[in-house]
Amino acid sequence: MNERDSDAVAAMLRARGYRIVPDEDDCDVLLLNTCSVRDAAEQKAIGKAGYLLARKKHQPDFVLGILGCMAQNRGAELLDRLPDVDLIIGTQKFHRVPDYLDNLRAAREAGIPVGAAIVDTEAEAGSQNTIRDHLEGPVEKVCAFVSIQQGCNMDCAFCIVPTTRGDERSRPMADIVRECEALVARGAREIMLLGQIVTSYGRRDYAHTGNVTPFVQLLEQVNAIPGLERIRFTSPHPRGFRADLADAFARLPKLGEHVHLPVQSGSDRILKAMRRPYGRDRYLEIVASLRAARPAMAFSTDIIVGFPGETDADFEETRRLCREVDYDMAYVFKYSGRTGTPAATMEGQVPEEVREERNRVLLEDLKAGSLRRSQALVGTVQEVLVEGPDKTGLRFMGRTRGNRATVFEAAPRLVGRLVPVEVTRASVSTLYGHLAPAGAGLQSAEAAVSL
Ligand code: SAM
């Protein structure tokens, strides 16, 4: 989501005549878009900002702005640590950045002394509708991000996002579909729908039709766009996976065989303390319903280790759940206390060394599972959407329907196309292979999984 917000600001600045330079050492203005989910992310951003501000000694006109969640969370208080920052812009004000920058630069050019930093972290009604149509000219990426909502109304005991991103607000469905159509017309072949809790999309604005939630209605409309090959979405909430969404996976062909389904913990006791509105049985039921809809379904998740009160037995429940689901991938977070959240003052805070050790153990478990699932695909032919050159620039990369990164030799004309790739080798997170002859039967991941 931050990448998407940064792209939007960059596009607005480009439209004003600013140029995006590839090397941060060459810029006159640097905007840091920040995250507050864990304290480590904030400390990293503060460290980076401090380092960058030293540049003002030899480049007095250099402008440094801090955008996004940390700006929202800490506001003007950031100036105590970073007195020379020029802009502090919150999560509902990204669209104001070009005006603020223009004003700042115009004042400086006119020789008007600009004393204090510009700080704007107010809530703004309708700001969800300003994050749109961010791409000018041809789309550079085959996979485009489309923001469908902002904010979050959940009540998770650990999470600062409702504070930094505000109340849940959805964009109108027709606007989203128009933006997707425009992106496809400009070359996008995959759309990633983005929001804090995408499965809650439009629940206060649109009626359920025949038990179909507004989110699934949106998926149906995006699925109908000609020329679009794939739809993905993140982040959903397990609460949103009712029968209509499992059914959508069975009937909408552009939804791939991958779901990111944040679980947070495998222990019912900890889930309750986290204020997550499901238990492990319900979670496993959702996984089963999605695998019933698409047998090859791959899952990824978010897990927090060391939440206050988490015992060794709770942690073992999480390990057991991971084995049962058989995830392709997981983001494992060491619990980080966030001021103002209920969990920050709960009893039973888990010592750092214990969080560290549980993090290590779980990552080891998950790595072994991911490798086994990757290796099960060796020898199959997968449908891959070609995204562009790989990191080395020597080969090409794309993703399977199950969201596995795949590296192979191809030609630039294949970028944006679906191609069959025979998998010959697999690492934990990447498949390697070669283009299969035209007409080679796509052996689905289903077949591999059932082997
Ligand atoms: N939509 C997701 C859900 O199901 O609630 C939340 C997305 S959240 C922005 C990204 C992830 O950060 C969460 O799923 C959680 O695992 C992690 N996270 C949030 N707060 C955290 C905290 N205080 N400490 C550690 N990890 C945290």
XYZ file of C-alpha atoms and ligand atoms in Angstrom:
478
model
C 0.000 0.000 0.000
C 2.853 2.348 0.767
C 4.349 1.584 -2.621
C 1.019 2.490 -4.169
C 0.824 5.772 -2.204
C 4.418 6.627 -3.161
C 3.636 5.961 -6.840
C 0.629 8.282 -6.563
C 2.701 11.124 -5.087
C 5.441 10.597 -7.695
C 2.847 10.759 -10.508
C 1.348 13.989 -9.138
C 4.797 15.549 -8.882
C 5.693 14.450 -12.406
C 2.498 16.094 -13.642
C 3.710 19.348 -12.007
C 7.007 19.193 -13.883
C 9.160 17.553 -11.224
C 11.537 14.848 -12.415
C 12.077 11.600 -10.517
C 15.822 10.871 -10.351
C 17.120 7.338 -9.897
C 19.765 8.198 -7.291
C 18.810 9.837 -4.003
C 22.180 11.649 -3.926
C 21.083 13.661 -6.980
C 17.752 15.000 -5.746
C 16.669 18.428 -4.497
C 13.582 17.077 -2.742
C 13.367 13.770 -0.920
C 10.115 12.391 0.454
C 10.251 9.454 2.878
C 7.021 7.466 2.958
C 6.886 5.722 6.315
C 5.336 2.782 8.194
C 4.320 2.607 11.860
C 3.214 -0.993 12.207
C 6.285 -1.826 14.298
C 8.600 0.424 16.263
C 11.593 -0.859 14.266
C 10.109 0.652 11.087
C 9.743 4.062 12.741
C 13.260 3.979 14.189
C 14.651 3.076 10.770
C 12.851 6.027 9.146
C 14.022 8.431 11.872
C 17.600 7.212 11.447
C 17.426 7.641 7.686
C 15.887 11.138 8.002
C 18.641 12.207 10.437
C 21.295 10.969 8.016
C 19.670 12.793 5.083
C 19.288 16.079 6.950
C 23.079 16.310 7.322
C 22.992 17.129 3.605
C 21.549 20.567 4.382
C 25.025 21.687 5.505
C 26.310 21.673 1.929
C 22.938 21.793 0.107
C 20.903 24.405 2.051
C 17.918 24.262 -0.353
C 17.525 20.509 0.054
C 13.936 19.675 1.061
C 13.127 16.649 3.214
C 9.541 15.537 3.726
C 8.186 12.735 5.915
C 4.937 11.251 4.651
C 2.529 8.514 5.676
C 1.901 6.590 8.856
C 4.796 7.805 11.015
C 4.002 11.415 10.053
C 0.394 10.743 11.045
C 1.339 8.959 14.251
C 3.924 11.403 15.546
C 2.998 14.678 13.796
C 4.834 17.821 14.920
C 6.462 15.832 17.736
C 8.845 14.530 15.067
C 10.416 17.991 14.999
C 11.865 17.368 18.477
C 14.024 14.633 16.954
C 14.331 16.111 13.447
C 14.053 19.918 13.714
C 15.155 20.562 10.123
C 12.470 18.491 8.390
C 10.465 20.633 5.954
C 7.228 18.675 5.508
C 5.285 16.290 7.742
C 2.279 15.015 5.791
C -0.237 12.472 7.100
C -2.018 9.589 5.409
C -5.089 11.551 4.275
C -3.047 14.359 2.701
C -0.828 12.711 0.084
C -2.622 14.692 -2.640
C -1.616 17.993 -0.990
C 2.130 17.290 -1.273
C 2.625 19.013 -4.678
C 0.962 22.247 -3.469
C 2.968 22.321 -0.259
C 6.205 21.718 -2.152
C 5.421 24.380 -4.740
C 4.636 26.904 -1.999
C 7.778 26.076 -0.093
C 9.999 26.393 -3.137
C 8.263 29.565 -4.375
C 8.738 31.195 -0.965
C 12.409 30.263 -0.940
C 12.954 31.519 -4.476
C 11.298 34.831 -3.552
C 13.689 35.081 -0.624
C 10.865 34.843 1.926
C 12.308 33.118 4.980
C 10.460 29.881 5.667
C 10.772 29.167 9.342
C 8.681 26.312 10.626
C 8.014 23.046 8.878
C 4.658 22.449 7.189
C 2.747 19.896 9.252
C -0.589 18.570 7.972
C -2.052 15.477 9.574
C -5.721 16.470 9.660
C -8.432 14.012 8.655
C -9.957 14.936 5.293
C -13.419 13.762 4.230
C -13.295 12.050 0.838
C -9.512 11.560 0.864
C -9.987 7.936 -0.289
C -11.112 9.353 -3.638
C -7.946 11.389 -4.141
C -5.733 8.282 -4.380
C -6.606 7.427 -7.961
C -5.579 7.624 -11.596
C -1.992 7.752 -10.486
C -0.373 6.601 -13.658
C 0.278 8.995 -16.503
C 1.068 7.720 -19.997
C 1.843 4.064 -20.660
C 1.854 1.705 -17.702
C 5.355 0.529 -16.942
C 4.218 -2.341 -14.792
C 2.244 -5.336 -15.974
C 0.823 -5.560 -12.451
C -0.931 -2.386 -11.299
C -2.078 -1.477 -7.798
C -5.564 -0.035 -7.304
C -6.559 1.358 -3.937
C -10.191 0.519 -3.145
C -10.510 1.801 0.403
C -8.645 3.623 3.112
C -8.612 3.205 6.854
C -9.650 0.371 9.121
C -12.474 -0.122 11.638
C -11.154 -3.314 13.201
C -10.226 -3.429 16.832
C -7.114 -5.658 16.925
C -5.411 -5.124 20.279
C -1.915 -4.875 18.757
C -2.490 -2.628 15.773
C -1.881 1.076 15.265
C -3.326 1.201 11.740
C -6.818 2.442 12.736
C -5.046 5.433 14.347
C -2.687 6.140 11.464
C -5.057 5.435 8.579
C -8.349 6.615 10.124
C -11.849 5.183 9.717
C -12.653 2.746 6.937
C -13.793 4.612 3.792
C -14.440 2.942 0.444
C -14.170 4.425 -3.020
C -17.227 4.217 -5.303
C -17.332 0.918 -7.194
C -17.837 2.589 -10.580
C -14.695 4.751 -10.075
C -12.608 1.699 -9.200
C -13.831 -0.244 -12.231
C -13.138 2.765 -14.490
C -9.610 3.043 -13.098
C -9.022 -0.686 -13.687
C -10.302 -0.379 -17.275
C -8.006 2.604 -17.876
C -5.015 0.703 -16.490
C -5.766 -2.306 -18.702
C -6.123 -0.005 -21.724
C -2.616 1.275 -20.887
C -1.063 -2.187 -20.637
C -1.713 -3.598 -17.162
C -2.601 -7.304 -17.205
C -2.894 -7.919 -13.485
C -4.675 -5.720 -10.955
C -3.923 -5.878 -7.257
C -6.836 -4.423 -5.277
C -5.519 -2.757 -2.126
C -6.980 -1.828 1.229
C -6.457 -2.441 4.936
C -9.378 -4.895 5.071
C -10.446 -5.323 1.443
C -13.108 -7.894 2.331
C -15.031 -5.126 4.168
C -15.117 -3.033 0.988
C -18.298 -0.984 0.553
C -20.184 -2.642 3.374
C -21.737 0.652 4.469
C -22.308 1.957 0.940
C -23.734 -0.969 -1.041
C -26.392 -3.607 -0.374
C -25.626 -7.317 -0.466
C -27.299 -8.671 -3.594
C -28.455 -12.284 -3.256
C -26.023 -12.760 -0.352
C -23.139 -11.446 -2.415
C -21.055 -8.874 -0.521
C -20.026 -5.581 -2.160
C -16.417 -6.860 -2.289
C -17.456 -9.891 -4.344
C -19.652 -7.635 -6.527
C -16.519 -5.574 -7.191
C -14.506 -8.714 -8.021
C -17.223 -9.750 -10.495
C -17.059 -6.386 -12.263
C -13.263 -6.332 -12.437
C -13.257 -9.956 -13.641
C -15.434 -8.875 -16.577
C -12.857 -6.351 -17.921
C -11.609 -7.604 -21.316
C -7.831 -7.824 -21.610
C -7.277 -8.212 -17.874
C -5.721 -11.584 -17.056
C -5.510 -11.710 -13.294
C -6.931 -10.176 -10.132
C -5.266 -10.277 -6.744
C -6.130 -8.503 -3.504
C -4.544 -7.674 -0.173
C -5.129 -7.497 2.759
C -8.309 -9.389 3.462
C -9.559 -10.419 6.904
C -10.607 -13.999 7.684
C -13.951 -12.588 8.859
C -14.728 -11.640 5.238
C -14.357 -15.202 3.846
C -17.952 -16.347 3.699
C -19.486 -18.693 1.145
C -19.814 -15.964 -1.526
C -16.061 -15.328 -1.595
C -15.115 -19.025 -1.708
C -17.668 -19.377 -4.496
C -16.095 -16.394 -6.323
C -12.820 -18.348 -6.465
C -14.681 -21.262 -8.027
C -16.380 -19.173 -10.729
C -14.188 -16.107 -11.491
C -11.292 -17.392 -13.596
C -9.125 -14.273 -13.165
C -8.734 -14.860 -9.437
C -5.515 -16.853 -9.093
C -4.900 -19.845 -6.821
C -3.440 -17.755 -4.029
C -4.893 -16.081 -0.959
C -3.110 -14.030 1.668
C -5.054 -14.872 4.812
C -3.632 -13.181 7.948
C -4.015 -15.528 10.917
C -1.796 -13.774 13.541
C -1.796 -16.775 15.936
C -2.807 -20.439 16.044
C -3.889 -20.263 19.701
C -7.546 -19.546 20.467
C -6.557 -17.946 23.757
C -4.177 -15.508 22.049
C -6.588 -14.797 19.191
C -9.157 -13.787 21.784
C -6.646 -11.548 23.587
C -5.755 -10.027 20.205
C -9.500 -9.361 19.665
C -9.484 -11.328 16.440
C -13.095 -12.428 15.758
C -12.345 -16.083 14.819
C -10.707 -19.141 16.320
C -8.377 -21.727 14.782
C -11.265 -24.060 13.820
C -13.065 -21.319 11.884
C -9.791 -20.343 10.207
C -9.136 -23.939 9.140
C -12.710 -24.152 7.860
C -12.049 -21.125 5.614
C -8.863 -22.729 4.309
C -10.810 -25.934 3.566
C -13.594 -24.026 1.771
C -11.047 -22.280 -0.458
C -9.234 -25.548 -1.203
C -12.610 -27.085 -2.042
C -13.152 -24.245 -4.549
C -9.597 -24.514 -5.954
C -7.656 -27.616 -4.880
C -4.301 -26.005 -5.767
C -4.932 -22.959 -3.589
C -1.722 -21.586 -2.055
C -1.875 -19.616 1.172
C 0.325 -16.967 2.708
C -0.259 -15.275 6.042
C 0.828 -12.788 8.725
C 1.819 -14.144 12.145
C 2.789 -12.258 15.284
C 5.050 -14.092 17.732
C 5.447 -13.030 21.359
C 2.107 -11.271 21.784
C 1.636 -10.443 25.518
C 0.734 -13.599 27.439
C 1.863 -16.005 24.676
C 3.161 -19.163 26.363
C 5.286 -21.945 24.853
C 2.066 -23.970 24.489
C 0.372 -21.123 22.554
C 3.386 -20.865 20.302
C 3.262 -24.619 19.665
C -0.385 -24.183 18.609
C 0.783 -21.640 16.026
C 3.420 -24.054 14.725
C 0.793 -26.793 14.516
C -1.616 -24.546 12.604
C 1.148 -23.682 10.142
C 1.724 -27.377 9.477
C -2.011 -27.964 8.996
C -2.486 -25.103 6.540
C 0.807 -25.828 4.760
C 1.530 -22.211 3.832
C 3.546 -21.218 0.793
C 4.835 -18.155 2.615
C 4.355 -16.138 5.802
C 5.346 -12.749 7.139
C 6.397 -13.394 10.719
C 6.469 -10.348 12.999
C 7.960 -10.147 16.446
C 5.302 -8.404 18.522
C 6.094 -4.717 18.887
C 4.271 -2.662 21.510
C 2.621 0.402 19.965
C 1.736 3.271 22.273
C -2.015 3.784 22.547
C -2.968 0.209 21.596
C -4.562 -2.022 24.274
C -1.832 -4.674 23.992
C 0.934 -2.205 24.865
C -0.157 -2.154 28.508
C -1.262 -5.800 28.835
C 0.341 -7.966 31.467
C 2.702 -10.734 30.415
C 4.876 -8.834 27.928
C 7.183 -11.443 26.383
C 10.951 -10.829 26.720
C 12.789 -9.818 23.536
C 14.989 -12.967 23.560
C 11.897 -15.200 23.634
C 10.260 -13.270 20.762
C 13.534 -13.549 18.855
C 13.768 -17.309 19.401
C 10.133 -17.973 18.431
C 10.630 -15.865 15.326
C 13.672 -17.955 14.373
C 11.963 -21.287 15.017
C 8.844 -20.367 13.046
C 10.828 -19.019 10.104
C 12.774 -22.298 9.975
C 9.520 -24.300 9.971
C 8.010 -22.133 7.262
C 11.119 -22.265 5.106
C 11.056 -26.064 5.096
C 7.350 -26.083 4.154
C 7.817 -23.511 1.363
C 10.693 -25.491 -0.125
C 8.681 -28.703 -0.103
C 5.719 -26.975 -1.803
C 8.008 -25.354 -4.399
C 9.714 -28.641 -5.162
C 6.353 -30.336 -5.703
C 5.999 -28.083 -8.761
C 9.213 -29.291 -10.442
C 8.276 -31.111 -13.638
C 4.919 -29.336 -14.030
C 4.028 -26.700 -16.608
C 2.722 -23.514 -14.993
C 0.867 -20.584 -16.513
C 3.110 -17.563 -15.892
C 2.297 -13.896 -16.443
C 5.562 -12.344 -17.677
C 6.304 -9.179 -15.670
C 9.702 -8.136 -17.041
C 13.438 -8.727 -16.609
C 14.530 -10.504 -13.416
C 16.901 -8.890 -10.894
C 19.987 -9.755 -12.927
C 18.487 -8.372 -16.153
C 19.636 -11.545 -17.915
C 16.391 -13.486 -17.733
C 12.718 -12.743 -17.263
C 10.429 -13.176 -14.287
C 6.753 -13.639 -13.782
C 4.340 -15.292 -11.406
C 2.339 -18.478 -11.522
C -1.380 -18.464 -10.772
C -0.355 -19.535 -7.263
C 1.815 -16.373 -6.967
C 5.181 -18.149 -7.108
C 7.944 -15.981 -8.594
C 9.317 -17.827 -11.648
C 12.539 -17.092 -13.555
C 13.131 -18.234 -17.141
C 14.560 -17.179 -20.493
C 12.123 -15.253 -22.682
C 11.935 -12.334 -25.100
C 10.851 -8.745 -24.354
C 7.798 -9.177 -26.623
C 6.412 -11.688 -24.130
C 6.185 -9.143 -21.306
C 2.529 -8.858 -20.298
C 1.645 -12.239 -21.850
C 0.634 -15.519 -20.248
C 3.137 -18.216 -21.164
C 3.538 -21.897 -20.231
C 6.741 -22.503 -18.252
C 8.066 -25.942 -17.422
C 9.522 -25.866 -13.912
C 12.925 -27.535 -13.724
C 14.245 -26.337 -10.350
C 12.863 -24.722 -7.202
C 14.223 -22.770 -4.246
C 12.267 -21.698 -1.166
C 10.650 -18.741 -2.881
C 11.477 -18.994 -6.593
C 10.814 -21.448 -9.393
C 13.203 -21.772 -12.347
C 12.320 -23.207 -15.723
C 12.014 -22.734 -19.449
C 9.260 -21.828 -21.863
C 7.284 -24.925 -22.733
C 6.533 -25.544 -26.409
C 3.400 -23.794 -27.658
C 0.417 -26.048 -27.113
C 2.096 -27.978 -24.299
C -0.707 -28.941 -21.963
C -0.663 -26.842 -18.859
C -0.364 -29.314 -16.064
C -2.133 -27.502 -13.305
C -0.632 -27.050 -9.870
C -3.599 -29.139 -8.745
C -2.015 -32.203 -10.304
C 1.306 -31.478 -8.623
C -0.304 -30.959 -5.276
C -2.176 -34.227 -5.475
C 1.024 -36.130 -6.326
N -5.394 -6.783 7.179
C -4.567 -7.408 8.147
C -5.447 -8.120 9.168
O -5.836 -9.252 8.966
O -5.724 -7.557 10.203
C -3.664 -6.353 8.821
C -2.553 -5.795 8.005
S -1.318 -5.019 9.061
C -1.137 -3.501 8.397
C 0.081 -5.943 8.601
C 0.551 -6.925 9.637
O 1.420 -6.295 10.539
C -0.518 -7.537 10.509
O -1.228 -8.543 9.864
C 0.282 -8.033 11.694
O 0.741 -9.360 11.498
C 1.489 -7.081 11.715
N 1.401 -6.182 12.891
C 0.490 -5.232 13.119
N 0.721 -4.651 14.316
C 1.806 -5.257 14.851
C 2.529 -5.104 16.059
N 2.169 -4.235 16.971
N 3.615 -5.886 16.236
C 3.996 -6.790 15.322
N 3.349 -6.981 14.151
C 2.260 -6.223 13.921
